[in-house]
Structures are given as structure tokens and as C-alpha cells.
Short mmCIF file of C-alpha atoms in Angstrom, two decimals:
data_model
loop_
_atom_site.label_atom_id
_atom_site.label_comp_id
_atom_site.label_asym_id
_atom_site.label_seq_id
_atom_site.Cartn_x
_atom_site.Cartn_y
_atom_site.Cartn_z
CA MET A 1 0.00 0.00 0.00
CA SER A 2 1.45 3.34 -1.03
CA LYS A 3 1.66 6.09 1.54
CA LEU A 4 -0.08 9.25 0.44
CA LYS A 5 1.86 12.50 0.61
CA TYR A 6 0.83 16.05 1.45
CA GLN A 7 0.88 16.90 -2.27
CA ASP A 8 -1.70 14.13 -2.85
CA TYR A 9 -3.97 15.76 -0.27
CA GLU A 10 -3.51 19.18 -1.86
CA TRP A 11 -4.38 17.80 -5.28
CA ALA A 12 -7.46 16.01 -3.89
CA MET A 13 -8.50 19.20 -2.07
CA GLY A 14 -8.50 20.92 -5.44
CA GLU A 15 -10.91 18.26 -6.69
CA ALA A 16 -13.09 18.63 -3.56
CA LEU A 17 -13.18 22.37 -4.26
CA LEU A 18 -14.74 21.64 -7.67
CA PHE A 19 -17.58 19.78 -5.93
CA ALA A 20 -17.91 22.72 -3.52
CA GLU A 21 -18.15 25.20 -6.41
CA ALA A 22 -20.81 23.05 -8.09
CA ALA A 23 -22.75 23.05 -4.79
CA ALA A 24 -22.60 26.86 -4.67
CA LYS A 25 -24.11 27.02 -8.16
CA ALA A 26 -27.00 24.88 -6.89
CA ASP A 27 -27.44 27.40 -4.03
CA GLU A 28 -26.09 25.00 -1.45
CA VAL A 29 -23.46 25.89 1.15
CA PRO A 30 -20.26 25.39 -0.89
CA ILE A 31 -18.68 22.37 0.77
CA GLY A 32 -17.24 19.55 -1.30
CA ALA A 33 -15.63 16.20 -0.55
CA CYS A 34 -13.99 13.27 -2.28
CA LEU A 35 -12.84 9.84 -1.15
CA LEU A 36 -9.42 8.45 -2.08
CA ASP A 37 -8.45 4.80 -2.14
CA SER A 38 -5.14 3.63 -0.68
CA GLN A 39 -3.34 4.58 -3.91
CA GLY A 40 -4.72 8.12 -3.87
CA LYS A 41 -7.20 7.52 -6.68
CA ILE A 42 -10.59 9.23 -6.33
CA ILE A 43 -13.43 6.74 -5.79
CA CYS A 44 -16.16 9.38 -5.83
CA GLY A 45 -17.06 12.83 -4.54
CA ALA A 46 -19.98 15.13 -3.80
CA GLY A 47 -21.07 18.57 -2.73
CA ASN A 48 -23.69 19.52 -0.12
CA GLU A 49 -27.28 18.61 -1.05
CA LYS A 50 -29.11 19.56 2.12
CA GLU A 51 -31.49 22.14 0.64
CA SER A 52 -32.14 20.69 -2.81
CA VAL A 53 -32.83 17.12 -1.63
CA HIS A 54 -34.42 18.10 1.74
CA ASP A 55 -31.97 15.89 3.57
CA PRO A 56 -30.79 16.78 7.10
CA CYS A 57 -27.85 14.42 6.47
CA GLY A 58 -27.08 15.88 3.04
CA HIS A 59 -23.54 16.97 3.88
CA ALA A 60 -20.80 16.41 1.30
CA GLU A 61 -18.98 13.95 3.59
CA ILE A 62 -21.99 11.70 4.19
CA ILE A 63 -23.07 11.68 0.54
CA THR A 64 -19.51 10.76 -0.50
CA LEU A 65 -19.21 7.96 2.08
CA ARG A 66 -22.59 6.49 1.17
CA LYS A 67 -21.86 6.69 -2.56
CA ALA A 68 -18.46 5.01 -2.13
CA ALA A 69 -19.90 2.22 0.01
CA GLU A 70 -22.54 1.58 -2.63
CA LEU A 71 -19.91 1.52 -5.39
CA LEU A 72 -17.62 -0.83 -3.47
CA GLY A 73 -20.46 -2.98 -2.10
CA ASP A 74 -19.11 -2.63 1.44
CA TRP A 75 -19.79 -0.11 4.19
CA ARG A 76 -16.26 -0.60 5.53
CA LEU A 77 -14.12 2.03 3.82
CA GLU A 78 -10.86 0.94 5.45
CA ASN A 79 -7.65 2.37 3.99
CA CYS A 80 -9.64 5.22 2.42
CA THR A 81 -9.02 8.93 2.92
CA LEU A 82 -11.85 11.45 3.00
CA VAL A 83 -10.90 14.91 1.76
CA VAL A 84 -13.35 17.73 2.55
CA THR A 85 -13.16 21.49 2.18
CA LEU A 86 -14.49 22.32 5.69
CA GLU A 87 -13.86 20.80 9.11
CA PRO A 88 -16.63 18.18 9.59
CA CYS A 89 -19.50 18.60 12.04
CA LEU A 90 -20.24 16.04 14.76
CA MET A 91 -22.61 14.04 12.56
CA CYS A 92 -19.99 13.68 9.84
CA MET A 93 -17.22 12.84 12.33
CA GLY A 94 -19.53 10.08 13.55
CA ALA A 95 -20.10 8.88 9.99
CA LEU A 96 -16.34 8.82 9.36
CA TRP A 97 -15.93 6.68 12.48
CA GLN A 98 -18.78 4.39 11.40
CA SER A 99 -17.30 3.89 7.93
CA ARG A 100 -13.86 3.08 9.39
CA ILE A 101 -11.85 5.35 7.13
CA LYS A 102 -8.11 5.63 7.63
CA THR A 103 -7.57 9.37 7.30
CA LEU A 104 -9.60 12.57 7.29
CA VAL A 105 -8.14 15.59 5.49
CA PHE A 106 -9.97 18.89 5.72
CA GLY A 107 -9.47 22.45 4.51
CA ALA A 108 -10.87 25.36 6.52
CA TYR A 109 -11.38 25.12 10.27
CA ASP A 110 -14.93 25.74 11.52
CA SER A 111 -14.71 27.29 14.97
CA LYS A 112 -18.52 27.39 15.41
CA GLY A 113 -19.63 23.98 14.16
CA GLY A 114 -16.53 21.84 13.62
CA ALA A 115 -16.39 18.78 15.85
CA LEU A 116 -12.67 19.12 16.58
CA SER A 117 -12.83 22.86 17.13
CA LEU A 118 -15.55 22.21 19.73
CA GLY A 119 -13.42 19.59 21.47
CA TYR A 120 -15.20 16.45 20.24
CA ASP A 121 -12.11 14.37 19.47
CA VAL A 122 -14.06 11.43 18.08
CA HIS A 123 -11.18 10.23 15.87
CA LYS A 124 -8.90 9.40 18.80
CA ASP A 125 -11.46 8.16 21.33
CA LYS A 126 -10.02 4.78 22.35
CA ARG A 127 -13.36 3.71 23.85
CA LEU A 128 -14.79 3.54 20.31
CA ASN A 129 -14.06 0.57 18.04
CA HIS A 130 -12.14 2.56 15.41
CA GLN A 131 -9.71 5.47 15.35
CA PHE A 132 -8.44 7.50 12.40
CA SER A 133 -5.91 10.22 11.57
CA VAL A 134 -6.80 13.85 10.93
CA ILE A 135 -4.95 16.47 8.90
CA GLY A 136 -6.51 19.96 8.92
CA GLY A 137 -5.84 23.24 7.14
CA VAL A 138 -4.99 21.85 3.69
CA LYS A 139 -5.53 24.66 1.15
CA HIS A 140 -7.01 26.64 4.01
CA TYR A 141 -7.01 29.94 2.13
CA GLU A 142 -8.86 28.69 -0.95
CA THR A 143 -11.42 26.64 0.98
CA SER A 144 -12.29 29.35 3.49
CA ARG A 145 -12.41 32.04 0.79
CA LEU A 146 -15.08 30.12 -1.14
CA LEU A 147 -17.25 29.92 2.00
CA SER A 148 -16.73 33.57 2.98
CA GLN A 149 -17.64 34.73 -0.52
CA PHE A 150 -20.81 32.62 -0.49
CA PHE A 151 -22.02 33.97 2.85
CA ARG A 152 -21.11 37.55 1.93
CA GLN A 153 -23.21 37.20 -1.21
CA LYS A 154 -26.08 35.69 0.83
CA ARG A 155 -25.99 38.63 3.21
CA GLY A 156 -25.69 41.02 0.28
CA THR A 157 -22.68 42.69 1.85
CA TYR A 158 -20.02 42.43 -0.75
CA ASN A 159 -17.88 45.12 0.82
CA PHE A 160 -14.33 44.33 -0.13
CA LYS A 161 -12.23 47.36 0.60
CA LYS A 162 -10.72 48.87 -2.50
CA PRO A 163 -6.97 49.29 -2.34
CA LYS A 164 -5.99 52.90 -1.83
CA SER A 165 -4.96 54.44 -5.11
CA MET B 1 -49.50 21.90 20.16
CA SER B 2 -50.30 18.94 22.37
CA LYS B 3 -47.73 17.78 24.89
CA LEU B 4 -46.81 14.13 24.52
CA LYS B 5 -46.99 11.92 27.59
CA TYR B 6 -44.86 9.01 28.75
CA GLN B 7 -47.57 6.60 27.57
CA ASP B 8 -47.24 8.07 24.06
CA TYR B 9 -43.54 7.29 24.14
CA GLU B 10 -44.17 3.75 25.38
CA TRP B 11 -46.70 3.16 22.62
CA ALA B 12 -44.31 4.55 19.97
CA MET B 13 -41.48 2.40 21.38
CA GLY B 14 -43.69 -0.61 20.73
CA GLU B 15 -43.95 0.50 17.11
CA ALA B 16 -40.18 1.06 16.90
CA LEU B 17 -39.73 -2.49 18.22
CA LEU B 18 -41.69 -3.81 15.24
CA PHE B 19 -39.18 -2.13 12.91
CA ALA B 20 -36.37 -3.64 15.01
CA GLU B 21 -37.87 -7.12 14.72
CA ALA B 22 -38.20 -6.73 10.94
CA ALA B 23 -34.51 -5.70 10.83
CA ALA B 24 -33.55 -8.87 12.74
CA LYS B 25 -35.37 -10.96 10.16
CA ALA B 26 -33.27 -9.29 7.45
CA ASP B 27 -30.16 -10.25 9.48
CA GLU B 28 -29.51 -6.68 10.54
CA VAL B 29 -28.76 -5.60 14.11
CA PRO B 30 -32.31 -5.29 15.52
CA ILE B 31 -32.67 -1.57 16.08
CA GLY B 32 -35.82 0.27 15.04
CA ALA B 33 -36.98 3.87 15.10
CA CYS B 34 -39.99 6.01 14.31
CA LEU B 35 -40.63 9.72 14.12
CA LEU B 36 -43.65 11.35 15.77
CA ASP B 37 -45.18 14.68 14.84
CA SER B 38 -46.22 17.19 17.51
CA GLN B 39 -49.52 15.33 17.98
CA GLY B 40 -47.81 11.97 18.54
CA LYS B 41 -48.75 10.59 15.13
CA ILE B 42 -46.12 8.46 13.40
CA ILE B 43 -44.70 10.12 10.28
CA CYS B 44 -42.50 7.17 9.34
CA GLY B 45 -40.13 4.58 10.72
CA ALA B 46 -37.30 2.21 9.81
CA GLY B 47 -34.99 -0.51 10.99
CA ASN B 48 -31.22 -0.79 10.48
CA GLU B 49 -30.12 -1.33 6.88
CA LYS B 50 -26.35 -1.16 7.22
CA GLU B 51 -25.50 -4.62 5.91
CA SER B 52 -28.20 -5.11 3.27
CA VAL B 53 -27.76 -1.71 1.61
CA HIS B 54 -23.97 -1.42 2.23
CA ASP B 55 -24.48 1.94 3.93
CA PRO B 56 -22.18 3.08 6.75
CA CYS B 57 -24.94 5.54 7.71
CA GLY B 58 -27.70 2.92 7.53
CA HIS B 59 -28.80 3.26 11.15
CA ALA B 60 -32.53 3.24 11.94
CA GLU B 61 -32.39 6.85 13.21
CA ILE B 62 -30.76 8.28 10.08
CA ILE B 63 -32.99 6.37 7.68
CA THR B 64 -36.06 7.58 9.60
CA LEU B 65 -34.92 11.21 9.67
CA ARG B 66 -34.07 11.21 5.95
CA LYS B 67 -37.35 9.53 5.03
CA ALA B 68 -39.38 12.01 7.11
CA ALA B 69 -37.58 15.01 5.63
CA GLU B 70 -38.30 13.68 2.14
CA LEU B 71 -41.97 13.12 3.00
CA LEU B 72 -42.37 16.59 4.54
CA GLY B 73 -40.21 18.35 1.92
CA ASP B 74 -38.13 20.00 4.64
CA TRP B 75 -34.94 18.92 6.43
CA ARG B 76 -36.04 20.84 9.54
CA LEU B 77 -37.95 18.36 11.69
CA GLU B 78 -38.81 20.85 14.42
CA ASN B 79 -41.44 19.75 16.96
CA CYS B 80 -40.82 16.11 16.04
CA THR B 81 -39.85 13.31 18.43
CA LEU B 82 -37.55 10.50 17.40
CA VAL B 83 -38.20 7.22 19.19
CA VAL B 84 -35.48 4.55 18.88
CA THR B 85 -34.94 1.20 20.60
CA LEU B 86 -31.23 1.76 21.43
CA GLU B 87 -29.29 4.78 22.68
CA PRO B 88 -27.98 6.54 19.53
CA CYS B 89 -24.32 6.59 18.53
CA LEU B 90 -22.41 9.82 17.93
CA MET B 91 -23.27 9.94 14.24
CA CYS B 92 -26.99 9.67 14.96
CA MET B 93 -26.84 12.21 17.80
CA GLY B 94 -25.26 14.54 15.26
CA ALA B 95 -28.00 13.81 12.74
CA LEU B 96 -30.66 14.53 15.40
CA TRP B 97 -29.01 17.88 16.08
CA GLN B 98 -28.77 18.63 12.34
CA SER B 99 -32.47 17.84 11.79
CA ARG B 100 -33.51 20.06 14.72
CA ILE B 101 -35.84 17.58 16.38
CA LYS B 102 -37.53 18.51 19.65
CA THR B 103 -37.14 15.30 21.64
CA LEU B 104 -35.19 12.05 21.49
CA VAL B 105 -36.68 9.02 23.24
CA PHE B 106 -34.63 5.84 23.41
CA GLY B 107 -34.98 2.35 24.92
CA ALA B 108 -31.88 0.44 26.01
CA TYR B 109 -28.71 2.23 27.10
CA ASP B 110 -25.56 1.38 25.13
CA SER B 111 -22.59 1.69 27.46
CA LYS B 112 -20.06 0.85 24.72
CA GLY B 113 -21.25 2.92 21.77
CA GLY B 114 -23.98 5.26 23.00
CA ALA B 115 -23.07 8.93 22.66
CA LEU B 116 -24.56 9.91 26.03
CA SER B 117 -23.08 6.92 27.85
CA LEU B 118 -19.66 7.98 26.53
CA GLY B 119 -20.19 11.56 27.74
CA TYR B 120 -20.91 13.22 24.40
CA ASP B 121 -23.79 15.43 25.55
CA VAL B 122 -24.49 16.82 22.09
CA HIS B 123 -28.17 17.57 22.85
CA LYS B 124 -27.38 20.18 25.51
CA ASP B 125 -24.25 21.74 24.01
CA LYS B 126 -25.12 25.45 24.03
CA ARG B 127 -22.32 26.21 21.57
CA LEU B 128 -24.31 24.39 18.87
CA ASN B 129 -27.24 26.08 17.11
CA HIS B 130 -29.88 23.66 18.41
CA GLN B 131 -30.61 21.77 21.62
CA PHE B 132 -33.12 18.99 22.28
CA SER B 133 -34.54 16.93 25.15
CA VAL B 134 -33.63 13.31 25.82
CA ILE B 135 -35.62 10.60 27.60
CA GLY B 136 -33.85 7.25 27.98
CA GLY B 137 -34.81 3.79 29.23
CA VAL B 138 -38.34 3.63 27.80
CA LYS B 139 -39.31 -0.08 27.56
CA HIS B 140 -35.73 -0.84 28.53
CA TYR B 141 -36.38 -4.51 29.23
CA GLU B 142 -38.04 -5.30 25.90
CA THR B 143 -35.59 -3.30 23.79
CA SER B 144 -32.44 -4.71 25.41
CA ARG B 145 -33.82 -8.28 25.40
CA LEU B 146 -34.28 -8.17 21.62
CA LEU B 147 -30.65 -7.13 21.15
CA SER B 148 -29.26 -9.67 23.65
CA GLN B 149 -31.20 -12.47 21.97
CA PHE B 150 -29.90 -11.46 18.55
CA PHE B 151 -26.26 -11.40 19.64
CA ARG B 152 -26.59 -14.65 21.59
CA GLN B 153 -27.94 -16.31 18.46
CA LYS B 154 -25.11 -14.82 16.38
CA ARG B 155 -22.55 -16.23 18.80
CA GLY B 156 -24.43 -19.55 18.85
CA THR B 157 -24.51 -19.52 22.61
CA TYR B 158 -28.15 -19.81 23.45
CA ASN B 159 -27.50 -20.93 27.00
CA PHE B 160 -30.47 -19.77 28.99
CA LYS B 161 -30.43 -21.59 32.31
CA LYS B 162 -33.40 -23.86 32.79
CA PRO B 163 -35.31 -23.22 36.00
CA LYS B 164 -34.66 -25.90 38.62
CA SER B 165 -37.50 -28.42 38.66
#
């Protein structure tokens, strides 16, 4: 089994960003994810679908995990890496635990709703039957910018300061 | 809006048990759930489908929440009560938070995998954007017996002691 490198995560984050951008076009919160196999090849990916599908679990991470499990015919996604543009919420951290992935890679930190930022260290809880690695902040600038732009547009306050001329 | 009583929860737990029994017949871990509207009427219900559908998120709670949101055309399940035969795991507690339910009612406690039993008090975390009530231990005997029987059968160790004659 090849060991994935930081460059592999950066490349995959670029792909996850494409799913996030597609979500934004569908008026969803622009979060995207993709799942890599042990060789770093993308199995599948998705963007948020919460509003369009009326699904409380319609987060990019969960859609990607479910899609991959269906494709592989197995809910155990061992040796897989989930790459997502925003730090996962508690529900998605739970889903990552349930699907037994090897590594989680995320982009922007979410201080208000991110499981890790709130102190829910699900991935290293030894009382649970599976643990996994976490790498945060990959392409942090690009991933957080996409979200900030989306919410600024939603609020109608596109007030970037012009550089002084 | 009518206030549901303990008897309503007991009745609904009986219904959730039927979904759990159907899951057992399909060789799934026998856990069942149903969702009640503010009047105590069942919107929908489901049993576990993790193995048969190859879905890491195929827990009774998540299937029920997703089905209800689809039926109602809204992912916000405010004023709804989720009734489930076993204490939810972290993923499902997250999904309950995400779907903004009013109350969670569960049967048996799960000391190994239950979010509350492990100290993850998601439902009363004021840092999150939604809180909900929890009532545990409803029909505890019936709900835990169904699970014990299932796992005893799986292990092939059906060694109930005969009463002394």
C-alpha cells in the first residue's frame, strides 16, 4: 500500500473544491468532498445537497461515504481517505468513524460547528471501536475564501475594501 | 400543540420495536426507530439497513430522519420526536441535532457505543445552534432483550439456564 503525501492531499482538495463550487451554483453551502483509495485515486465525490434534496444528512462527507460504500459494495471504507473542504461537524465525524476510514483531510477550520474545534475528538477516542488520523488546514485559504464569498453574497454585503490608489 | 406523555412514548417504542424485529429478520442488528409529529402521530419509521444496503450511515435513526424530511419536503424536523430502541451513537446524535428535532426518546442504554453513555452530551451543548430533550430507558427490558437475543444467536450460545424443577 502506497503512503499518500501532502501533495496528494492538496491535489485532492482541489478536486473537492470543484464539488464545492458546483454546490454553490445549486445554491447549497459550498462544501465539497472526495474519497481516495489507498493509492490516492478518487473513488467518488460530492457537494452539499441539504437544501435541494431536503436531507438533514445531506452533507458532502456523508453523501460521498454512502456513494463510495454503494460503489464498493461494502460499508467498511478501510484504507480510504476522506478529503473535505471544511472541518466536519459532529454528525460527519460520527459517519467517518462508522465507515472506518483511515484518514480525514480537511481544509478550513470551523470554529462554530466543527467537531474538533468544539473539542469532540471522536477520531482518537479509544473507547470507540475505530480510530483515524486527521490532517486539517490543507488549502485553508482557498477553501475558506469560497465559503466567505458565499455567505457575503447571501448577506448582500459584498464590501471588499478597494486598495488605496 | 399537544404535549406528549410518557404513555405516548411507550406506545411509539412498541412500534419502533416492530421495525427492530423486521430488521432482525433481514439479518440486521435489531434496532428500530420512528418519528412522531407534535400530535404523537407516526410520520415514518425504519430498521437498520447497514449490511443489506452497504451503507455506513444505515442506522434506523438516520434512515427515519431522511425519510421524514423527504416526505415533509423539509430537512427541519422541528417539533418532532424521534423514538429509537437503542441509545444513539455519535453519528446519529449529530443527525438529530442537524435535523432540529424537539425530543429524542430511546430504549436500552448502550454503554459501549452510546453517545450519552460515553459523555458526548451533544443535545445540551449550548455552543451548537440547536438543543433537544432526551428521555432514555423507555421499555428498557423489551428493547435490550431483543438485542441480547440477537447477539446470543449470532454467537451460537443460546445458554439460557433452565429453571430448577
